[in-house]
PDB file of C-alpha atoms in Angstrom:
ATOM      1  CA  UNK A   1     108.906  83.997  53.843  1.00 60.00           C
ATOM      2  CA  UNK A   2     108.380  86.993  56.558  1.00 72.00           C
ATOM      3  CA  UNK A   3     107.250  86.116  59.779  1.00 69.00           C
ATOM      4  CA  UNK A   4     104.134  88.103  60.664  1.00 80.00           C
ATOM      5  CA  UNK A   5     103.978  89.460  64.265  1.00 78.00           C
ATOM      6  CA  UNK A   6     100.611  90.341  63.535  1.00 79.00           C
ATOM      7  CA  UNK A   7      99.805  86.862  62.620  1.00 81.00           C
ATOM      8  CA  UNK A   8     101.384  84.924  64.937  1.00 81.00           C
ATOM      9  CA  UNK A   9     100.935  86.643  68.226  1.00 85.00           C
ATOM     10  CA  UNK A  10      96.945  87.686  67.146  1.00 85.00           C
ATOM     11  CA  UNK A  11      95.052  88.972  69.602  1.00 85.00           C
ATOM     12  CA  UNK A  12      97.210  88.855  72.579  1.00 88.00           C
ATOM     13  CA  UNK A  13      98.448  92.376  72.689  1.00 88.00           C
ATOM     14  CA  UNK A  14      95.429  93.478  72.001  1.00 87.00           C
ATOM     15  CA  UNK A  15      93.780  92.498  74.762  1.00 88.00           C
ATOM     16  CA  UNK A  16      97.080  92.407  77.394  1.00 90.00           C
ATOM     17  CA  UNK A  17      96.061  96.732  76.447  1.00 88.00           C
ATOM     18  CA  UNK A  18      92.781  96.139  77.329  1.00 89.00           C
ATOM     19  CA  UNK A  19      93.666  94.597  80.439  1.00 91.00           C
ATOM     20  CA  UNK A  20      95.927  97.231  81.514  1.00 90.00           C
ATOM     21  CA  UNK A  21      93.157  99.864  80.617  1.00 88.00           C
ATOM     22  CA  UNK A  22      90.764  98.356  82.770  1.00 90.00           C
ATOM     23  CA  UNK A  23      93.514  98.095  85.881  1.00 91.00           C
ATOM     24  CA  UNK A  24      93.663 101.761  86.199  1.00 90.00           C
ATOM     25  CA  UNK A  25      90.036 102.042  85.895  1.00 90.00           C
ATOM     26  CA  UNK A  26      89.082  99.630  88.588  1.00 92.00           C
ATOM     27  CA  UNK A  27      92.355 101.442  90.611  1.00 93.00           C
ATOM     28  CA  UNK A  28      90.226 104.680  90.173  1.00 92.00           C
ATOM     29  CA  UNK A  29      87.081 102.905  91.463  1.00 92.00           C
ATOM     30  CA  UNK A  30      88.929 101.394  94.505  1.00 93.00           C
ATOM     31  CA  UNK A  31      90.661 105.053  94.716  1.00 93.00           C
ATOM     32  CA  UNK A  32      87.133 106.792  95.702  1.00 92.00           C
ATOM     33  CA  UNK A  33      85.451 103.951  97.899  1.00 91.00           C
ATOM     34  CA  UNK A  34      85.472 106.590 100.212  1.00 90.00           C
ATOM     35  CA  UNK A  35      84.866 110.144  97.618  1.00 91.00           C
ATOM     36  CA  UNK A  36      81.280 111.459  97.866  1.00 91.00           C
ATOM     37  CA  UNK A  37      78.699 111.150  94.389  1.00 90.00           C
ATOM     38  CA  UNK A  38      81.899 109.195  93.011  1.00 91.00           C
ATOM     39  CA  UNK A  39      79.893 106.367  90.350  1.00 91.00           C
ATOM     40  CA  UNK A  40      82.182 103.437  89.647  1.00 91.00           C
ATOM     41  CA  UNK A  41      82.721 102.494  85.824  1.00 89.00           C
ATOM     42  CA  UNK A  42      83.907  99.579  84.024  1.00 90.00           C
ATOM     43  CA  UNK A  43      84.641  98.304  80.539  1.00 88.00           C
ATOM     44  CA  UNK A  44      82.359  95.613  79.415  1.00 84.00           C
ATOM     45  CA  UNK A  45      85.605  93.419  78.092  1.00 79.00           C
ATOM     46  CA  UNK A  46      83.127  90.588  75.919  1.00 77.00           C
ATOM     47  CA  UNK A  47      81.897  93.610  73.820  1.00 80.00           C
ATOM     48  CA  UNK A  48      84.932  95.065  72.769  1.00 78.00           C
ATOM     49  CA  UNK A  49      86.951  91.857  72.264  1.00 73.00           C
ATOM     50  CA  UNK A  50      84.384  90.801  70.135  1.00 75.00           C
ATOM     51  CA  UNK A  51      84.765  93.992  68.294  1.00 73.00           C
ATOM     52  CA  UNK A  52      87.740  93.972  68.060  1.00 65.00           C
ATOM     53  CA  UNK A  53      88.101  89.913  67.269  1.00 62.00           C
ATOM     54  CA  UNK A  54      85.352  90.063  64.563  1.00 53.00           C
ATOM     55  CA  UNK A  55      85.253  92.883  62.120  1.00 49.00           C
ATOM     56  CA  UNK A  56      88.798  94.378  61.960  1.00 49.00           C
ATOM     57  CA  UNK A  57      88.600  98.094  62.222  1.00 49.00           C
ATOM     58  CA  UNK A  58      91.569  99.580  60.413  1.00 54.00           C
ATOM     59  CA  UNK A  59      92.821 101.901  57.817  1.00 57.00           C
ATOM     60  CA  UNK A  60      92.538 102.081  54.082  1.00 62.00           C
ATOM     61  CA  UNK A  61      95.221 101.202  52.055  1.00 67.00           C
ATOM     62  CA  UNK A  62      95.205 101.972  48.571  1.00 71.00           C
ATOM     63  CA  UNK A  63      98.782 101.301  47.519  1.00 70.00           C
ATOM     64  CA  UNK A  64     100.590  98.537  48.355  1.00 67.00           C
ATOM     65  CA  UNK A  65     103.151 101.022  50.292  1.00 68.00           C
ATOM     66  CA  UNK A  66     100.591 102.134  52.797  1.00 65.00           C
ATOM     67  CA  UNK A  67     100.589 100.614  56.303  1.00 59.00           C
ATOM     68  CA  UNK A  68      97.238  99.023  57.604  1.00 56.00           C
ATOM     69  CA  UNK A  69      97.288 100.656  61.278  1.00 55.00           C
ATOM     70  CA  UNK A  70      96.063  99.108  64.612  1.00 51.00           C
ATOM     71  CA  UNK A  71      92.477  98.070  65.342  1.00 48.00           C
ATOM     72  CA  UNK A  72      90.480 101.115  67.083  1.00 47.00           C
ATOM     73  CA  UNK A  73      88.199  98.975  69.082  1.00 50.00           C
ATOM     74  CA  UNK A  74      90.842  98.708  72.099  1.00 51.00           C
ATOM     75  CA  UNK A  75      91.251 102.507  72.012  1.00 53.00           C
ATOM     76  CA  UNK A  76      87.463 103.243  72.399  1.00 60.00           C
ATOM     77  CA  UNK A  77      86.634 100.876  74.610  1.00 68.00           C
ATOM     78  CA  UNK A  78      83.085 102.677  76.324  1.00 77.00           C
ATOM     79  CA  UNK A  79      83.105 102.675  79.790  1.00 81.00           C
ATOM     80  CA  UNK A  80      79.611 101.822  81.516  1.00 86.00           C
ATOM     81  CA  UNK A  81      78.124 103.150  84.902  1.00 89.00           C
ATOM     82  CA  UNK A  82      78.634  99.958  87.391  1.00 88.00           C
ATOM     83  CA  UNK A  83      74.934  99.360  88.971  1.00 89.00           C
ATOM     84  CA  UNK A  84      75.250  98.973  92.797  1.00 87.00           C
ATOM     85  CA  UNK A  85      74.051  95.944  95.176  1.00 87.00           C
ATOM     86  CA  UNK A  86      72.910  98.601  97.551  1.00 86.00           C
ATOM     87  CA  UNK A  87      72.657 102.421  97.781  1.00 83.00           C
ATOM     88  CA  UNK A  88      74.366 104.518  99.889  1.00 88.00           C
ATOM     89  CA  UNK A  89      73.625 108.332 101.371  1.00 90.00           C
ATOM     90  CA  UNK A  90      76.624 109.873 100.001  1.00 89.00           C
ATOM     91  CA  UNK A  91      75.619 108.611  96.197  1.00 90.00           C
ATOM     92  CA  UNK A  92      78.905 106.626  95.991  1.00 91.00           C
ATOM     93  CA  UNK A  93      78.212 103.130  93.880  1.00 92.00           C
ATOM     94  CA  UNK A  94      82.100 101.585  94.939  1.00 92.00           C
ATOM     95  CA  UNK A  95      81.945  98.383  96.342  1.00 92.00           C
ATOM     96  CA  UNK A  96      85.285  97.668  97.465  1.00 90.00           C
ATOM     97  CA  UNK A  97      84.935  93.865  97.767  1.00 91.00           C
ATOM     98  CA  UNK A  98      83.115  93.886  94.108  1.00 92.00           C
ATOM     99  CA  UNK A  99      86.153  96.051  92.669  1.00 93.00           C
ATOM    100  CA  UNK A 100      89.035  94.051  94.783  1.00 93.00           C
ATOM    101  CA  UNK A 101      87.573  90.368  93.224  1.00 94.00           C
ATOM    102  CA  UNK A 102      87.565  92.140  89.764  1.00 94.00           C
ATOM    103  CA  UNK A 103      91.085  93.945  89.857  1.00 94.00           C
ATOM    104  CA  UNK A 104      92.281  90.335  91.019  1.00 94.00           C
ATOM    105  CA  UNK A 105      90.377  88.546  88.365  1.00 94.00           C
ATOM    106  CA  UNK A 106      91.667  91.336  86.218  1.00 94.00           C
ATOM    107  CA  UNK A 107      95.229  90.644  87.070  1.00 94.00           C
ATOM    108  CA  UNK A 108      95.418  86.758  86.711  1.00 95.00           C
ATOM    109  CA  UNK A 109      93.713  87.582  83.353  1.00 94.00           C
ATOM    110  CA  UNK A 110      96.576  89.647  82.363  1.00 94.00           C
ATOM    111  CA  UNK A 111      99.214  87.420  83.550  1.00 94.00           C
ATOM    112  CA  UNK A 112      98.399  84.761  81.979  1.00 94.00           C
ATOM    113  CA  UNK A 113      97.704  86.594  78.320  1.00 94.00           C
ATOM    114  CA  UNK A 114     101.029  87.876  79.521  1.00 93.00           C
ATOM    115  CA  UNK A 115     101.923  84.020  79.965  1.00 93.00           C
ATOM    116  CA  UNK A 116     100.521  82.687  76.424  1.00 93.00           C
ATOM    117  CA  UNK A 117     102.390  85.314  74.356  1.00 92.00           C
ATOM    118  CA  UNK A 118     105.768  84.245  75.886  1.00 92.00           C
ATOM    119  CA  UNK A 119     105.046  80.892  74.953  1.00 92.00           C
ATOM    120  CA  UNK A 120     104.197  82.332  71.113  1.00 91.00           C
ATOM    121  CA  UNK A 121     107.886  83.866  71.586  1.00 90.00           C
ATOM    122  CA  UNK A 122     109.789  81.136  72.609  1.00 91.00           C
ATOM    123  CA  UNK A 123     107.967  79.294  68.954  1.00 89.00           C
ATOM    124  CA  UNK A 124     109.032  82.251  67.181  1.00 88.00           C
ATOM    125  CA  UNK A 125     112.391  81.822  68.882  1.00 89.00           C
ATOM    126  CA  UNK A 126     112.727  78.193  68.581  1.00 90.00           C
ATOM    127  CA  UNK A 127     111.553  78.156  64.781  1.00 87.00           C
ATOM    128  CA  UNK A 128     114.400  81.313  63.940  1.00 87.00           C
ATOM    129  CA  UNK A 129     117.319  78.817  65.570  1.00 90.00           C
ATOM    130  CA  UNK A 130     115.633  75.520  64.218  1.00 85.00           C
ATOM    131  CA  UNK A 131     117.472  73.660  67.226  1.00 74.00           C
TER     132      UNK A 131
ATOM    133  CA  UNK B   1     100.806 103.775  79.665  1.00 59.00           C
ATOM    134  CA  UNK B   2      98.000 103.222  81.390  1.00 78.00           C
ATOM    135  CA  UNK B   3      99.485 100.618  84.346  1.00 84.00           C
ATOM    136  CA  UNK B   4     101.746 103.953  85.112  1.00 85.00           C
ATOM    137  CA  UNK B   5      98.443 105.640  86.119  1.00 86.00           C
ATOM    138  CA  UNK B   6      97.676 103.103  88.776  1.00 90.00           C
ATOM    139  CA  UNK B   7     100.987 104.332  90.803  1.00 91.00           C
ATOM    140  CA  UNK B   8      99.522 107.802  90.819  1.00 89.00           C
ATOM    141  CA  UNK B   9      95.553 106.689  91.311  1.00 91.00           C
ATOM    142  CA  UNK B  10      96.846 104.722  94.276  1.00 92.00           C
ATOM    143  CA  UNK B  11      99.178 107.043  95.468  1.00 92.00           C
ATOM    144  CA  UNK B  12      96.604 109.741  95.600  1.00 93.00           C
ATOM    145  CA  UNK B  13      93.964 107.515  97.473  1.00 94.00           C
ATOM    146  CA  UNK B  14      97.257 106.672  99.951  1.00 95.00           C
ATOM    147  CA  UNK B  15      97.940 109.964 100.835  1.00 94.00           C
ATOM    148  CA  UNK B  16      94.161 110.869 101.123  1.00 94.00           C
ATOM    149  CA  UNK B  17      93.729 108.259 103.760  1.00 95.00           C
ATOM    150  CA  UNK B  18      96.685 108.991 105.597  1.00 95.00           C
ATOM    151  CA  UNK B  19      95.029 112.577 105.900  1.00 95.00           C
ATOM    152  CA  UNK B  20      91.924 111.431 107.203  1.00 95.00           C
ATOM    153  CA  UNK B  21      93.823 109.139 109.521  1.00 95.00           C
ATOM    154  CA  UNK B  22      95.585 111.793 110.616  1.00 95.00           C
ATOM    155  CA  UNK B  23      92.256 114.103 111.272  1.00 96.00           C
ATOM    156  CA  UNK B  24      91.232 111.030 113.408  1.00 96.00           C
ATOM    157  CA  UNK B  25      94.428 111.030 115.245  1.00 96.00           C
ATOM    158  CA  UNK B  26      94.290 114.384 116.689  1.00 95.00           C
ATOM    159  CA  UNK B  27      90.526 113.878 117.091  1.00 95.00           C
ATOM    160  CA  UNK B  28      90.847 110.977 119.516  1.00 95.00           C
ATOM    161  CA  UNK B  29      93.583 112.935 121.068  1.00 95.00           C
ATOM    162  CA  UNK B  30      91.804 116.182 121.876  1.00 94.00           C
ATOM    163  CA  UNK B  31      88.946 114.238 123.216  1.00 92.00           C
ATOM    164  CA  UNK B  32      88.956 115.126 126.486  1.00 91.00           C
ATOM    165  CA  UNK B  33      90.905 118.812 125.656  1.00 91.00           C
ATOM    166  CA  UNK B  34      88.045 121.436 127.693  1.00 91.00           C
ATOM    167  CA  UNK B  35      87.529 124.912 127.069  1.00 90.00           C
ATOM    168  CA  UNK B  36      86.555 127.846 128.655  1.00 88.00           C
ATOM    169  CA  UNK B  37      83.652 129.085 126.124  1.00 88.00           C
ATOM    170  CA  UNK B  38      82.590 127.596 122.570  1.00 87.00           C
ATOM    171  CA  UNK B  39      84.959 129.133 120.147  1.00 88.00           C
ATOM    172  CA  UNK B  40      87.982 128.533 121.617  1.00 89.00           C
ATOM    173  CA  UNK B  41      86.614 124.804 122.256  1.00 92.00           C
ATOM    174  CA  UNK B  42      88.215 121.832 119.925  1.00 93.00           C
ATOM    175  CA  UNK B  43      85.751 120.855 117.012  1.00 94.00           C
ATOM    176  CA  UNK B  44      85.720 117.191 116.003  1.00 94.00           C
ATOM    177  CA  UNK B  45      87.479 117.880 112.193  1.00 94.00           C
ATOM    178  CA  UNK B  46      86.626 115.720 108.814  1.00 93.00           C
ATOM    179  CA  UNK B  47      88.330 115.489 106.056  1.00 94.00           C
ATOM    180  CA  UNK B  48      86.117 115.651 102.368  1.00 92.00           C
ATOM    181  CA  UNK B  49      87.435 113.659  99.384  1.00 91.00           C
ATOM    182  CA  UNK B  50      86.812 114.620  95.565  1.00 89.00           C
ATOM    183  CA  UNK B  51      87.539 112.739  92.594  1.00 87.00           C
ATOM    184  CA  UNK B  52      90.029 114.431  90.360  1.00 83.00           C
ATOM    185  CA  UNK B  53      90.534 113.816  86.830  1.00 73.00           C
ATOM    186  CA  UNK B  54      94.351 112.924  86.283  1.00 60.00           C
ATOM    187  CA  UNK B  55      94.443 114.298  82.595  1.00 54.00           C
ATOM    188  CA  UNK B  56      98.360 114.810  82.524  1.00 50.00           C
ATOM    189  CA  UNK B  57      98.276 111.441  80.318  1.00 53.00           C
ATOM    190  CA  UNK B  58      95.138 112.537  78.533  1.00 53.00           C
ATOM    191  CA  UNK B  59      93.145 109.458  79.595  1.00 55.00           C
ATOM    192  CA  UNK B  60      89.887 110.475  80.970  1.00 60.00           C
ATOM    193  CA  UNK B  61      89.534 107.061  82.586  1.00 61.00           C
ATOM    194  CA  UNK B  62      91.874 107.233  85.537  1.00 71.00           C
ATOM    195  CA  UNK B  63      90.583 109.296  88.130  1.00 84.00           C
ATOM    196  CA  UNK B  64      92.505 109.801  91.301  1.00 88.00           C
ATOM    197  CA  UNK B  65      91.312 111.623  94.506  1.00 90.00           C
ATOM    198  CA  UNK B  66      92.372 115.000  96.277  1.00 89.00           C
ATOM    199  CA  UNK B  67      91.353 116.094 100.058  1.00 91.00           C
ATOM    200  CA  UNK B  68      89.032 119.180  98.800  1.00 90.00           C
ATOM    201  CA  UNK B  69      89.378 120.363 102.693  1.00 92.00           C
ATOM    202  CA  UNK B  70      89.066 119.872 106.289  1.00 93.00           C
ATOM    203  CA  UNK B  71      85.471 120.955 107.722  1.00 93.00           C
ATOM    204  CA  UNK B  72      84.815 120.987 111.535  1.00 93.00           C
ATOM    205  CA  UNK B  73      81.797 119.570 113.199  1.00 92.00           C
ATOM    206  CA  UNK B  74      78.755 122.129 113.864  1.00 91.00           C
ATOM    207  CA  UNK B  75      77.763 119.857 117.008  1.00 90.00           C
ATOM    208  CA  UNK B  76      76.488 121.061 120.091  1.00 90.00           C
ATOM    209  CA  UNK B  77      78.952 121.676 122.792  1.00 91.00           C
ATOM    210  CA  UNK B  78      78.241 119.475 125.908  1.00 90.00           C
ATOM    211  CA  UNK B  79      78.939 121.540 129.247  1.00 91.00           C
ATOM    212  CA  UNK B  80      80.027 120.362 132.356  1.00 91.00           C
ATOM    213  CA  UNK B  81      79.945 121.591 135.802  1.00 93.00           C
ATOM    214  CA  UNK B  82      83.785 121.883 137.285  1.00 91.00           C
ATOM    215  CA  UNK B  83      83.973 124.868 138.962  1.00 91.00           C
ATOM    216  CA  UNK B  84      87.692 123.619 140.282  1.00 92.00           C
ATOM    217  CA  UNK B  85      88.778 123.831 137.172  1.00 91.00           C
ATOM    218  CA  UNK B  86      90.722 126.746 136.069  1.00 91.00           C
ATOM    219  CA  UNK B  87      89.688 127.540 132.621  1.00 90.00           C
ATOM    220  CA  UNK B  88      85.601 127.061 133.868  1.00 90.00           C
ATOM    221  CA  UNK B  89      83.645 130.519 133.018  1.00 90.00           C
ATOM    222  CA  UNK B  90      81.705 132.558 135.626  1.00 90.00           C
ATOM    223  CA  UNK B  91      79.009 129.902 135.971  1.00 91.00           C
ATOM    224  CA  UNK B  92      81.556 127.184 136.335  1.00 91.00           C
ATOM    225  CA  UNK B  93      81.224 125.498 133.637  1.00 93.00           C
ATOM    226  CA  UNK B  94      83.492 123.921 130.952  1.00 93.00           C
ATOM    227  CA  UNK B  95      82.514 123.170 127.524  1.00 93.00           C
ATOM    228  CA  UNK B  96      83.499 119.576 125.819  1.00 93.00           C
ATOM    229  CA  UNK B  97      84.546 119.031 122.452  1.00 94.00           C
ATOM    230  CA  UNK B  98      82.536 117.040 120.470  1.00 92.00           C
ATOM    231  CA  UNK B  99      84.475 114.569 119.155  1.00 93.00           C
ATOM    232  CA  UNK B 100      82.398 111.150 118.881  1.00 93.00           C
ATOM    233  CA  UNK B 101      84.521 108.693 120.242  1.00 93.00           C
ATOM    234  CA  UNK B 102      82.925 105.827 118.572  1.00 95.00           C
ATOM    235  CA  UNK B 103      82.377 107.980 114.859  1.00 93.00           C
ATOM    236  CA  UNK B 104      86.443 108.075 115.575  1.00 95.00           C
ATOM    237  CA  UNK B 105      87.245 104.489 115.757  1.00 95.00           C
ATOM    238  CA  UNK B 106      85.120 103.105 113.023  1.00 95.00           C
ATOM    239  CA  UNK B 107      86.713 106.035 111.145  1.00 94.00           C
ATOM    240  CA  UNK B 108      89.762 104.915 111.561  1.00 95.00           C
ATOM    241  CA  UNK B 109      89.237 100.819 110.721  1.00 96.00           C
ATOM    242  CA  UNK B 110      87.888 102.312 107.994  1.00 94.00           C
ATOM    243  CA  UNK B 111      90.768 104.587 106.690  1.00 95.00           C
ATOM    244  CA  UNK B 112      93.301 101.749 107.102  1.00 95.00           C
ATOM    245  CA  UNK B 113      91.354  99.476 105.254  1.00 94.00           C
ATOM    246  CA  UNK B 114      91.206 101.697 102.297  1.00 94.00           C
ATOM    247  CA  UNK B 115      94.653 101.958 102.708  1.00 95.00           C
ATOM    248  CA  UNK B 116      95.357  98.675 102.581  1.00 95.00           C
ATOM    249  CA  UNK B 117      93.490  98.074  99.887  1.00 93.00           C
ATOM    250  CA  UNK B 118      95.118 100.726  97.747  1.00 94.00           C
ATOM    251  CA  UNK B 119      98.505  99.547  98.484  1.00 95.00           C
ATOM    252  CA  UNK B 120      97.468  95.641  97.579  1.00 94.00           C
ATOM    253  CA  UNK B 121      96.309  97.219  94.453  1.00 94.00           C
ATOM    254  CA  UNK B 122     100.021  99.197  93.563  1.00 94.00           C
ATOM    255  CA  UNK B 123     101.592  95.546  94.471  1.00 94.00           C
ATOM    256  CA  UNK B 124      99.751  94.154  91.754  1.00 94.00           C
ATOM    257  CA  UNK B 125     100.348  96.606  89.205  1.00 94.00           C
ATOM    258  CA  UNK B 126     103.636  96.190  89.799  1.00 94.00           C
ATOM    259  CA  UNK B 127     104.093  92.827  89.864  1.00 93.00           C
ATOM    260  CA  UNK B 128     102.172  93.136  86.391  1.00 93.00           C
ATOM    261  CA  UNK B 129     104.716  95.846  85.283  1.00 92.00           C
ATOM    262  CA  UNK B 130     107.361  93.759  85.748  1.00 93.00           C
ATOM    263  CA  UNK B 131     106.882  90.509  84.439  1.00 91.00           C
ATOM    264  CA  UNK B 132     105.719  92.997  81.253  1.00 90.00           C
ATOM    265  CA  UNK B 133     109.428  93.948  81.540  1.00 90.00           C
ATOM    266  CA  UNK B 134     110.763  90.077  81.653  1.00 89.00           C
ATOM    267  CA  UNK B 135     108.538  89.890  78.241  1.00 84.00           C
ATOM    268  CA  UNK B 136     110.040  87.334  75.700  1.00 79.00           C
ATOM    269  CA  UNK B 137     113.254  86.569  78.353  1.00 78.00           C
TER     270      UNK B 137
END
């Protein structure tokens, strides 16, 4: 019997991707608090990790050979227009203290994904030795 | 990689503040710097950010920033009457530069901040780099 990385890690890289996509975009947004007309943009995470949880987007395979290939949900993750609290002259939509709590948030969140699949590795690891 | 773009998004918005901080600095500094007639006055100077698109990676989500250029205040001179002081024309006056002193300081909280901010955020992604690298260890 194979162990299945696919199986037994499941989501988790998935969205530690996602999480590391959406760092550099909210480091972009924090980038040009201060950049004239810049519009801040984020991913809306529930949406695409329910994509990319429920229906499994992936290749065809018609001969047992073929390989399946990674979901595309992660990959095309849509990035939406962040609505502001308040407007401003210049037409920029940052808010630094809205974009610091989320890159925080953001980085727990990937820490700790980062956390759960090191746990799945040391039960892969302790299952291999059987000790 | 996409935590590899955060060095260079935050790098870019690093160096951009240090520019405007730097604008600031020789602002507050030629405050009080007189002049004989209007062009050869000191001009309060501002720097003007742009978002750039960092598409060496090919991921149209990062976007860093770049100082598009320096622009110098169109301000009125003041004028003062000195007529002691050598560089005062034939009417003995002097002409001021019109450098807002308190424009200048909240300018500068302001830069440092961002700064701050920007270098809290490369901390982060490193940190996050990292214990990506102690993965499965």
């Amino acid at each position: 019997m194979a162990i299945s990385f696919d199986k037994a890690l499941g989501n988790l890289p998935g969205n530690l991707t996602l999480y590391g996509k959406r760092s550099s975009l909210l480091a972009s947004n924090m980038a040009n608090a201060d950049t004239p007309g810049f519009k801040a943009r984020d991913i809306d995470f529930r949406s695409v990790l329910a994509k990319a949880g429920g229906e499994q987007i992936s290749l065809k395979t018609t001969q047992g050979s073929h390989l399946g290939g990674a979901s595309s949900a992660v990959s095309e993750a849509a990035k939406l227009y962040r609505i502001p609290n308040q407007p401003s002259i210049d037409g920029n939509t940052v808010d630094t203290q809205v974009e610091t709590a989320e890159f925080t948030k953001n980085s727990i969140n990937y820490q700790s994904t980062l956390t759960f699949l090191n746990g799945k590795f040391k039960g892969l690891r302790l299952a291999i030795k059987g000790e | 990689m996409s935590l590899l773009d955060v060095f260079d998004i935050a790098g870019s918005a690093m160096s951009a503040q240090s520019v405007r901080l730097n604008v600031t600095s020789s602002n507050l500094a030629n405050a009080q710097s007189v002049g004989g007639d209007e062009d050869s006055t000191y001009r309060a100077r501002n720097p003007v950010f742009s978002a750039v698109m960092q598409s060496l990676r090919g991921n149209a989500a990062s976007v860093g920033v770049k100082v598009d250029g320096i622009y110098e205040s169109q301000a009125k001179l003041e004028q003062q009457y000195q007529p002691n002081n050598p560089l005062a024309n034939e009417e003995g006056y002097v002409f001021l530069p019109n450098v807002n002193m308190v424009d200048e300081m909240a300018n500068m909280i302001s830069a440092s901040r961002s700064y701050q901010s920007n270098v809290e955020v490369l901390n982060t992604s490193k940190q996050m780099m990292l214990a990506t690298l102690r993965m499965g260890q």
